[in-house]
Short mmCIF file of C-alpha atoms in Angstrom, two decimals:
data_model
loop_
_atom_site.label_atom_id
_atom_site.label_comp_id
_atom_site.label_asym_id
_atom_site.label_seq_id
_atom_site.Cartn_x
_atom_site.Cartn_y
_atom_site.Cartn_z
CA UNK A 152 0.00 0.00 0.00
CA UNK A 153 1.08 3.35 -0.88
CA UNK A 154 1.76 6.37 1.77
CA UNK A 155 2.55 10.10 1.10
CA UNK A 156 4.03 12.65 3.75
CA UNK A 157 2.90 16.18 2.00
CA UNK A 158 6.17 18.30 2.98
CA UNK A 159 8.94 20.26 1.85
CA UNK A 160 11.27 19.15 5.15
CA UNK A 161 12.42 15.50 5.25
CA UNK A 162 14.12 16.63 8.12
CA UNK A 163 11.60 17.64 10.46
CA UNK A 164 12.22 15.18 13.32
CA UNK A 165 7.95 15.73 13.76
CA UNK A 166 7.18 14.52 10.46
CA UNK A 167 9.99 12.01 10.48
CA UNK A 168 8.31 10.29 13.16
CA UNK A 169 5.11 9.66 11.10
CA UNK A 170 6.92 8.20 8.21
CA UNK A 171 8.71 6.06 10.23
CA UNK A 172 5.37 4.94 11.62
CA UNK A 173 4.25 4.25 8.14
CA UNK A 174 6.83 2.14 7.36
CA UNK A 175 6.67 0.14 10.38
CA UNK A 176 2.80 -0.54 9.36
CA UNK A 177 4.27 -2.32 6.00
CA UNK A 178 3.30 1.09 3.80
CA UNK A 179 5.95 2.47 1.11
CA UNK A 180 6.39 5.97 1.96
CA UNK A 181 6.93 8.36 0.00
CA UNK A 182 7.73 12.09 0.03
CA UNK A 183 6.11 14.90 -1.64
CA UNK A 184 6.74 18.74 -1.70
CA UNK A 185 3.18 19.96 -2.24
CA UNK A 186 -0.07 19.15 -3.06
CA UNK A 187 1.12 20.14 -6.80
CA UNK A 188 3.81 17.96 -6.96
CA UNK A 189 1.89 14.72 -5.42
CA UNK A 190 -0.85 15.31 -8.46
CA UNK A 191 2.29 14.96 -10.96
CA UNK A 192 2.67 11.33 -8.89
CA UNK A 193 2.66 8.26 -10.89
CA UNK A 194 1.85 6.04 -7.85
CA UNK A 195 -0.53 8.29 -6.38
CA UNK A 196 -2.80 8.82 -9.91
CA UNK A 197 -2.70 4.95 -10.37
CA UNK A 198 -3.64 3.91 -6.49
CA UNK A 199 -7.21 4.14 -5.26
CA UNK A 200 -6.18 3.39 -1.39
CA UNK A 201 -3.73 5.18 -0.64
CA UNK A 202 -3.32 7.30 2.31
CA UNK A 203 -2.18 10.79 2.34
CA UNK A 204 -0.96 12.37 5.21
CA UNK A 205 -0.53 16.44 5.34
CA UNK A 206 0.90 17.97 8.38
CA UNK A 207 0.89 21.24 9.84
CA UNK A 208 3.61 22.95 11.34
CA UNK A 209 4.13 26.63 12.34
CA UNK A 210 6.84 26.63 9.34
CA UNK A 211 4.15 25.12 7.11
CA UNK A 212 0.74 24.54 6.88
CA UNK A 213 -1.19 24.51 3.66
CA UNK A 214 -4.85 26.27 3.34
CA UNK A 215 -7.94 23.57 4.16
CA UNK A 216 -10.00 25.13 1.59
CA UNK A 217 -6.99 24.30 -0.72
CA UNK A 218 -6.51 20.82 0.11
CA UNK A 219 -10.38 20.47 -0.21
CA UNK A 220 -10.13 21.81 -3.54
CA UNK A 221 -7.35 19.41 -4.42
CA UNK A 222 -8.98 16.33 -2.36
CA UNK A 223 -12.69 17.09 -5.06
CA UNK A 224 -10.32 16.96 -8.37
CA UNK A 225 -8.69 13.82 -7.00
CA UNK A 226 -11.36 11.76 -4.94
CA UNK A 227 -11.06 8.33 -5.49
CA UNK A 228 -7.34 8.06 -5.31
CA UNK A 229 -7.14 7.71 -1.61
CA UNK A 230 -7.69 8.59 1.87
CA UNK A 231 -6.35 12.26 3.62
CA UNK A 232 -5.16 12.79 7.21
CA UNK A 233 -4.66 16.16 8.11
CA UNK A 234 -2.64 16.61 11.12
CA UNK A 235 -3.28 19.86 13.37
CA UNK A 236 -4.07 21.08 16.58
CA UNK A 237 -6.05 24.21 15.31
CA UNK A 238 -8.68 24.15 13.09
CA UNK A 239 -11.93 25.75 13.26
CA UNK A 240 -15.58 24.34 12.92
CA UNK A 241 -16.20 25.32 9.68
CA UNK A 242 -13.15 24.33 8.06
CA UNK A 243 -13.59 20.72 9.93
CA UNK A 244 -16.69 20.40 8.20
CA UNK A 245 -15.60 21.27 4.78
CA UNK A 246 -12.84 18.65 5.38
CA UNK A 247 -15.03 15.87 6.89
CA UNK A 248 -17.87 16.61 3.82
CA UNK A 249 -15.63 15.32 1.61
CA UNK A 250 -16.15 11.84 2.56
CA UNK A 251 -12.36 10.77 2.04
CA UNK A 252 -11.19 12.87 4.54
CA UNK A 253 -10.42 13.45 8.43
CA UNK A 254 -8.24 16.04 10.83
CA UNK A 255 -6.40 14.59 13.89
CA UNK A 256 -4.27 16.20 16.62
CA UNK A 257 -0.70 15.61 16.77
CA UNK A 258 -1.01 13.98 19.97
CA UNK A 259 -3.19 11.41 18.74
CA UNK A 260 -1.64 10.96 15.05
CA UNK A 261 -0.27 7.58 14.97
CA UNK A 262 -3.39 6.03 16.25
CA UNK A 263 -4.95 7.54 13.69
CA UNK A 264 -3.01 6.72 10.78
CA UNK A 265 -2.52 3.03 12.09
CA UNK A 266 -6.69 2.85 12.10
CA UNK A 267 -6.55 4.30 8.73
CA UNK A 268 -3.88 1.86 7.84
CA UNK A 269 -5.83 -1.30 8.61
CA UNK A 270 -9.30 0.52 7.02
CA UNK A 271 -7.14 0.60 3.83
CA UNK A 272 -5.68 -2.92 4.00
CA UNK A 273 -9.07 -4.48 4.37
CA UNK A 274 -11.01 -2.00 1.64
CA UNK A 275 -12.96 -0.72 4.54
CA UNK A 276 -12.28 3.37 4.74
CA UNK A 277 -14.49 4.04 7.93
CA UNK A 278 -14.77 7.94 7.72
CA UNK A 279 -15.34 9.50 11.37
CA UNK A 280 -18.64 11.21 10.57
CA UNK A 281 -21.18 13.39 12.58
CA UNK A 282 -23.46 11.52 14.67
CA UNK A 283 -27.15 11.66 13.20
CA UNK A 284 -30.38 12.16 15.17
CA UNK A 285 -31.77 8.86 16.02
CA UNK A 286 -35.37 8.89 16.93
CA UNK A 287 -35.12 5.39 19.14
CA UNK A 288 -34.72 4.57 22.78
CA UNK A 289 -31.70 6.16 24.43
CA UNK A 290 -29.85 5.70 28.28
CA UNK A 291 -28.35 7.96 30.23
CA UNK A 292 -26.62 6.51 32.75
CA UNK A 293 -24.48 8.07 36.15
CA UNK A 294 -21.42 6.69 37.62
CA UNK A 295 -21.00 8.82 40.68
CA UNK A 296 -17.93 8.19 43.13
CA UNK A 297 -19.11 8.22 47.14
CA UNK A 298 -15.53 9.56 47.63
CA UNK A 299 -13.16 10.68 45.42
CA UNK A 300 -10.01 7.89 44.48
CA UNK A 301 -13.01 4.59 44.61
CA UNK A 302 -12.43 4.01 40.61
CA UNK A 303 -15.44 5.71 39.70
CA UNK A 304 -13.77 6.97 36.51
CA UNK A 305 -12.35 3.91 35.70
CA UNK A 306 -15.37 1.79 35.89
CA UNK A 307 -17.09 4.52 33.57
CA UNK A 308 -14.81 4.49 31.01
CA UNK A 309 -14.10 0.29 30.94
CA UNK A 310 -18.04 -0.04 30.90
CA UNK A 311 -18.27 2.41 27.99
CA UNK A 312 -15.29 0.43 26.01
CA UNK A 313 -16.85 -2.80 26.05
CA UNK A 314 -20.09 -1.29 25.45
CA UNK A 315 -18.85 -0.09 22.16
CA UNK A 316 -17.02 -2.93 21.24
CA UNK A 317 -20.07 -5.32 21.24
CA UNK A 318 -21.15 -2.74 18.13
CA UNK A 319 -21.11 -3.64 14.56
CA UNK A 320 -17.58 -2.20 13.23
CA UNK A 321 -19.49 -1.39 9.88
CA UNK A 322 -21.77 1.32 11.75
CA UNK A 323 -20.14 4.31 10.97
CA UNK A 324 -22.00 6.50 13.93
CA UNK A 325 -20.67 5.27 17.89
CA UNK A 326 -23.49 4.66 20.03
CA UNK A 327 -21.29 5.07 22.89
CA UNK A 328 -20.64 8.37 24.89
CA UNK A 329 -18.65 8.77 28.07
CA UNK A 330 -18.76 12.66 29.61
CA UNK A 331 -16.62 13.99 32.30
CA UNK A 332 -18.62 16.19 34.26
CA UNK A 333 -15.68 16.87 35.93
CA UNK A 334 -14.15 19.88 34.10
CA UNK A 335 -11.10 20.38 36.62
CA UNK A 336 -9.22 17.82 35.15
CA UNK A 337 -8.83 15.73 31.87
CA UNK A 338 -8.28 12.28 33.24
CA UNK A 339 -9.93 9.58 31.17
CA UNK A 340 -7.83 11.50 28.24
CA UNK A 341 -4.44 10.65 30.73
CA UNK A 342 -5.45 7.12 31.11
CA UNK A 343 -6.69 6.32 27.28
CA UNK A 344 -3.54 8.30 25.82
CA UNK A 345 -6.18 10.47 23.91
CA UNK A 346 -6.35 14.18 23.16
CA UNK A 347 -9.67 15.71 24.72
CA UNK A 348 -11.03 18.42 22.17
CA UNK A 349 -14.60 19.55 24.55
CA UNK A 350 -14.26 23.21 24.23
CA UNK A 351 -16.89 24.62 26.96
CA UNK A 352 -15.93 28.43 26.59
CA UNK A 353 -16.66 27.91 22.40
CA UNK A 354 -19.44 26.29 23.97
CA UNK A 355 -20.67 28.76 26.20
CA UNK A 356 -20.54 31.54 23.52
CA UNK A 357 -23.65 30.21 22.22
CA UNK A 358 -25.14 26.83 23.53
CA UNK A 359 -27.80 27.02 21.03
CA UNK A 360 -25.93 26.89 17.95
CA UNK A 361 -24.54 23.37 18.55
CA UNK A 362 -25.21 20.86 15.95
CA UNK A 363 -24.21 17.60 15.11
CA UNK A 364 -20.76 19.21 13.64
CA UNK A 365 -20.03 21.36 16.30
CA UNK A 366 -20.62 17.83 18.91
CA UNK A 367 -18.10 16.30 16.19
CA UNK A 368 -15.63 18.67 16.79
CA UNK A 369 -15.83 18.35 20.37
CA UNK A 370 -15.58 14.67 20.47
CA UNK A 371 -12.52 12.72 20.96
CA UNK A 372 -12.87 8.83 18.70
CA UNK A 373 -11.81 6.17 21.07
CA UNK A 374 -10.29 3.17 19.40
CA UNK A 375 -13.08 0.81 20.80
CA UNK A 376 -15.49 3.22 19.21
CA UNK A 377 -16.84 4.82 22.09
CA UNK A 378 -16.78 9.09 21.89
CA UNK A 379 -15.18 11.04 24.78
CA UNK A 380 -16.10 14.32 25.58
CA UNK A 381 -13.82 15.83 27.88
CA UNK A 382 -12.62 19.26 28.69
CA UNK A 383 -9.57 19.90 26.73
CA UNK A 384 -8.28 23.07 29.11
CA UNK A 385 -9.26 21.73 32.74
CA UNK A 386 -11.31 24.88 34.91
CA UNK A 387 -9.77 26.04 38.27
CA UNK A 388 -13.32 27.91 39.13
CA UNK A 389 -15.85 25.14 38.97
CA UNK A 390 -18.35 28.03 39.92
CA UNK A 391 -17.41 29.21 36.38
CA UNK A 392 -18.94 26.56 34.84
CA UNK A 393 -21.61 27.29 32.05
CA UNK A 394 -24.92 25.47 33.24
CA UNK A 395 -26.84 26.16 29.69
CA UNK A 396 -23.80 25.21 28.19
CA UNK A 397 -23.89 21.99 29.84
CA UNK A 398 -27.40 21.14 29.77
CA UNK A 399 -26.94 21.98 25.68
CA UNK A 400 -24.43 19.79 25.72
CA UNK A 401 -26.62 16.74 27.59
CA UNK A 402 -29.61 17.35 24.96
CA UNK A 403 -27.29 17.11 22.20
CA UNK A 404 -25.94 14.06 23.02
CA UNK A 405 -28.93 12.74 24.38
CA UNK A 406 -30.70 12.91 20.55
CA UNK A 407 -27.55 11.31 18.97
CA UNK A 408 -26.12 8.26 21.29
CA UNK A 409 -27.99 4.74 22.11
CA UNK A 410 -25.99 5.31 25.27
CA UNK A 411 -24.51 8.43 27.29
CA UNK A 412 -22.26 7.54 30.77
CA UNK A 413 -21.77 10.43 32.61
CA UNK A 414 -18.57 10.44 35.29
CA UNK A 415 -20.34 12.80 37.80
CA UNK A 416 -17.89 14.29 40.21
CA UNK A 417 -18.27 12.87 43.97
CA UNK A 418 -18.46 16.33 45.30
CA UNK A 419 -21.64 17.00 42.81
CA UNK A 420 -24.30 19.64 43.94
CA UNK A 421 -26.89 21.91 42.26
CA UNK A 422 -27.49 21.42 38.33
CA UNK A 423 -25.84 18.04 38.50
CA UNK A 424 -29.28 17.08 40.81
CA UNK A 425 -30.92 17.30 37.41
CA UNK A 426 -28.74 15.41 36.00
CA UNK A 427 -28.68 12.61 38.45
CA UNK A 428 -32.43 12.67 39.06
CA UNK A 429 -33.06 12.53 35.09
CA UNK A 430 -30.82 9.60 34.29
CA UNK A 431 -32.13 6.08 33.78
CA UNK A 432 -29.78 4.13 35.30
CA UNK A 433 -27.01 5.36 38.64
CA UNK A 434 -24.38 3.63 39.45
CA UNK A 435 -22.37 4.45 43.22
CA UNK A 436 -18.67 3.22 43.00
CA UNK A 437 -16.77 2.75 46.65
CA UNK A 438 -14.46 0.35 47.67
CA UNK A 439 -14.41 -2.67 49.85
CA UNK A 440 -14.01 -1.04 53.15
CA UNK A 441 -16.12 0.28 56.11
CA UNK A 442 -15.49 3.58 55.71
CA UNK A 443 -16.02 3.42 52.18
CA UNK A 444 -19.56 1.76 52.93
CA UNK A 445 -20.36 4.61 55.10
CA UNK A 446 -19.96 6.65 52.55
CA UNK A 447 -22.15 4.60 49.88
CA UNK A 448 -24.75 5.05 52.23
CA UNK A 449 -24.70 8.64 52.88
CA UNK A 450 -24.39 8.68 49.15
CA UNK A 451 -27.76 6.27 48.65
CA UNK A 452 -29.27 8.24 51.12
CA UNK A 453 -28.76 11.88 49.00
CA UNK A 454 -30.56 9.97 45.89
CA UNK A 455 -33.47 8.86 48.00
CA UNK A 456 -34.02 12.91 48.92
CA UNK A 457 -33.76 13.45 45.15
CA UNK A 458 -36.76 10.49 44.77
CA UNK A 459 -34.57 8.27 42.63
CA UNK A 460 -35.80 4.71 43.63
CA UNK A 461 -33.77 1.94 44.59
CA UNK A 462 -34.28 -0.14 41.38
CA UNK A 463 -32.50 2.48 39.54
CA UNK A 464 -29.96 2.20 41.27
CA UNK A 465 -26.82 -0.01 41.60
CA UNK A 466 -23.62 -0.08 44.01
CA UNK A 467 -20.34 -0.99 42.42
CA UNK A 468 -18.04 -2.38 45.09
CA UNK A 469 -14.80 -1.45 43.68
CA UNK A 470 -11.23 -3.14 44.68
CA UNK A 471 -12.78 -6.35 46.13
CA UNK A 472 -10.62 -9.59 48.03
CA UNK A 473 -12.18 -12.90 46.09
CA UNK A 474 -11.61 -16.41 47.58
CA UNK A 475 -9.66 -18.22 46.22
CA UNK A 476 -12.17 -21.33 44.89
CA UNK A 477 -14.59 -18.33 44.14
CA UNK A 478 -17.12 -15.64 45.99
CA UNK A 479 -15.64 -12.39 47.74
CA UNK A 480 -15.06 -11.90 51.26
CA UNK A 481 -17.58 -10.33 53.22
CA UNK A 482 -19.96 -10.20 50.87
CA UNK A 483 -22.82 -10.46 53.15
CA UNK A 484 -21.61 -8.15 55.58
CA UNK A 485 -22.00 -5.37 52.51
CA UNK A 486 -25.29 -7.13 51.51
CA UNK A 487 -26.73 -7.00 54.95
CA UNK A 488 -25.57 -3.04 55.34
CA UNK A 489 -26.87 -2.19 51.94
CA UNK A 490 -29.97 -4.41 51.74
CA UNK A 491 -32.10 -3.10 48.92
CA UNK A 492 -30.19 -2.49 46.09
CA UNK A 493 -28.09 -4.10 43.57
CA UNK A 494 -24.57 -4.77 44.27
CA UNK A 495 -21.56 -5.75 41.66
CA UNK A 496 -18.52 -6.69 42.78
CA UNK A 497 -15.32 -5.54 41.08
CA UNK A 498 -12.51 -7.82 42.29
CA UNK A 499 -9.21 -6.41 43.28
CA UNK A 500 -6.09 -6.43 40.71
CA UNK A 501 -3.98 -3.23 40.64
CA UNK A 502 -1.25 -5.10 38.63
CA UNK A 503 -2.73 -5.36 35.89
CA UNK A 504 -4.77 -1.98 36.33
CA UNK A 505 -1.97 -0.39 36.73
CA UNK A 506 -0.08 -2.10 33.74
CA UNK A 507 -2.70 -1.05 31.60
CA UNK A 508 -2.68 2.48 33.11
CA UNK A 509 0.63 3.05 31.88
CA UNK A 510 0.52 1.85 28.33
CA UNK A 511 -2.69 3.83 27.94
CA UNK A 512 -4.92 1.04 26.99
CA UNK A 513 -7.95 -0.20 28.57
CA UNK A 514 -8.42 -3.62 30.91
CA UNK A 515 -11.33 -4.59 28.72
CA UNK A 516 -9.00 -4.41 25.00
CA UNK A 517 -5.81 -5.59 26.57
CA UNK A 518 -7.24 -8.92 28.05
CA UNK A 519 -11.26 -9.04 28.25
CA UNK A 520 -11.20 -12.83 29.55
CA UNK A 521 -9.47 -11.01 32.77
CA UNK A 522 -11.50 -11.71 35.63
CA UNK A 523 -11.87 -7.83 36.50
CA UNK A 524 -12.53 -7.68 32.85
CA UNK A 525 -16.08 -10.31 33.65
CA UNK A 526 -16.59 -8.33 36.27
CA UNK A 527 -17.27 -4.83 33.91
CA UNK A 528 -19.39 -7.40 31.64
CA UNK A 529 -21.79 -7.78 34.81
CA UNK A 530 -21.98 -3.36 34.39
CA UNK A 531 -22.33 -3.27 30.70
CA UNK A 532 -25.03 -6.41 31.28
CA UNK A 533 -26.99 -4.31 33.92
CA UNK A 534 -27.03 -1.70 31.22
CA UNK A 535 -27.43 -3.39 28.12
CA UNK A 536 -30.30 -4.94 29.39
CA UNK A 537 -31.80 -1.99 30.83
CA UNK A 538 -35.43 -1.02 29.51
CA UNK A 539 -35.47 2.81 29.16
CA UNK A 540 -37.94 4.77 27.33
CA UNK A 541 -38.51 6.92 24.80
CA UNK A 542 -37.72 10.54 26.06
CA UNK A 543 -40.30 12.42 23.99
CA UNK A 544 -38.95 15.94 25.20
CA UNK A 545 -35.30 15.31 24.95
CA UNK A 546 -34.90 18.91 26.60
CA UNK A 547 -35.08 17.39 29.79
CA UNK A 548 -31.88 18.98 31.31
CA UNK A 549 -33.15 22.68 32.03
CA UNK A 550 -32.23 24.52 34.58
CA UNK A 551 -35.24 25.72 37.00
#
């Protein structure tokens, strides 16, 4: 298969980098000046799957509405990954519209261009495309922490990955969405090795004007297929936060994803009651300790005030001791303290947590026959099998 690299310096150690990604993926790179001189290529006007990568730097960086231009006039010939960390809404869209086309950050480039690699090999060229309204049944689900540091995050974003990996991988729209409500800090991002792109003060500008392309934008493509959307500069001033710009952001995603998890923050208060009380499905992480089941219970008791029954909702016992021919310790000391709601266990095994921490993949795609791993399955069961209805007024986050 044939690669590209549009730039005039082989010497950028930047740009070096991706071509010596390319070759490692079994492509035949090859260098071009311009987009001038690649049209003049013999290889590139006799390919049809090749994949063209143009990157920005400040020393370079050639117009979108020119490589549009050039991508129309040569459609068919390939597949174009523009590499940049700016690039506005409008020019996105032009780029996207074309249908052979796609801008990634620098940060998350070689992912991208290995996907795009394997779409190529197999004649599949999956183009990241807006999500579309879909007039079905949709879930909104809460994974709130009783404390911070229980592995509320964690089990949010695990859930959401083998969520979207039970998917067909022709569907070309996720169904998946994980949000971080909490916009102090950008931590699924650190943990997946991903780039978060959520821009809440472009939001807050004008909450009503976002549309499918706008949510696009602001949506980072996990590998598994799920969609992040995650503040991409973290907020000191929570106080700051935008609530229309949030609750825009909620209805948006609401009409375009079979699923939404939201990672509420364990210190949540005022609008994020709305958001609690309007979900379909809540889910209170702790760990396996007393103090921790103290605080599961205050926690259980602040959702009773807000009238959210106990069949909606579900305690995840994080960081739990199994025996060794099976079961977990204690189990009915938790059962008997906690006595009329759901429990899930999560069994205890930071090794390989922490392994996967650090190469910034998820337990559920490095080894899903893991016995954490079966434990997640028992959360993405709970909501998989969940019957939610249809929300006829999907404006159902308002403030009051």
């Amino acid at each position: 298969m044939h690669s590209f690299i549009v730039y005039p310096d082989e010497s950028n150690p930047d740009v070096a980098q991706l071509a010596q990604f390319l070759d490692k993926s079994g492509c035949a790179v090859k260098w071009t000046q311009s987009l001038e001189t690649l049209a003049g290529q013999a290889e590139f006007l006799s390919a049809s799957d090749s994949l063209i990568i143009v990157p920005t730097t400040p020393k370079w960086a050639p117009g979108v509405h020119a490589l549009v231009h050039f991508i129309r006039k040569s459609k068919g010939r390939g597949f174009f990954l523009y590499v940049t960390d700016e690039i506005n809404p409008e020019n996105y869209k032009a780029l996207t519209q074309t249908g052979v086309a796609d801008s990634v950050g620098w940060m998350s480039a070689t992912k991208e261009i290995f996907s795009a690699v394997q779409r190529l090999k197999t004649g599949v060229v999956q183009m990241r495309v807006p999500p579309t309204a879909d007039s079905g049944v949709h879930k909104m689900v809460s994974f709130i922490g009783a404390s911070g540091g229980v592995g509320n995050t964690t089990m949010a974003f695990e859930t959401a990955v083998f969520l979207a990996s039970l998917k067909n991988k022709s569907r070309l729209t996720p169904s998946v969405a994980v949000v971080n409500l909490d916009f102090s800090r950008s931590s699924i991002g650190d943990y997946l090795d991903l780039a978060p792109r959520l821009d809440l003060a472009e939001l807050a500008r004008d909450p009503d004007r976002l549309d499918n392309y706008m949510l696009e934008i602001f949506a980072t493509r996990h590998s598994s297929g799920f969609d992040l959307f995650e503040s991409k500069e973290p907020l000191r001033n929570l106080a700051k936060v935008d609530e229309a710009a949030i609750f825009s952001l909620l209805n948006c995603l609401e009409d375009n994803y079979g699923v939404v998890l939201l990672d509420v923050p364990a210190n949540f208060v005022g609008p994020f009651d709305d958001v609690v009380k309007n979900s379909d499905l809540v889910f209170v992480t702790g760990r396996y300790t007393v103090p921790s089941v103290k605080q599961i219970a205050r926690r259980l008791e602040h959702l009773h005030e807000l009238k959210i029954p106990a069949e909606k909702t579900v305690v995840l016992i994080n960081d739990c001791d199994s025996r060794f021919f099976g079961g977990f310790v204690k189990r009915s000391d938790i059962e008997a303290a906690l006595p009329r709601y759901t429990i899930v266990y999560v069994r205890d095994d930071r090794s390989f947590a922490s392994d996967c921490v650090n190469s910034g993949i998820s337990m559920v795609e490095t080894n899903p026959k893991k016995a954490i791993c079966r434990d997640i399955k028992r959360i993405a069961d709970l909501i998989g099998n969940l019957k939610s209805e249809k929300h006829e007024n999907v404006v159902r986050y308002a403030t009051r």
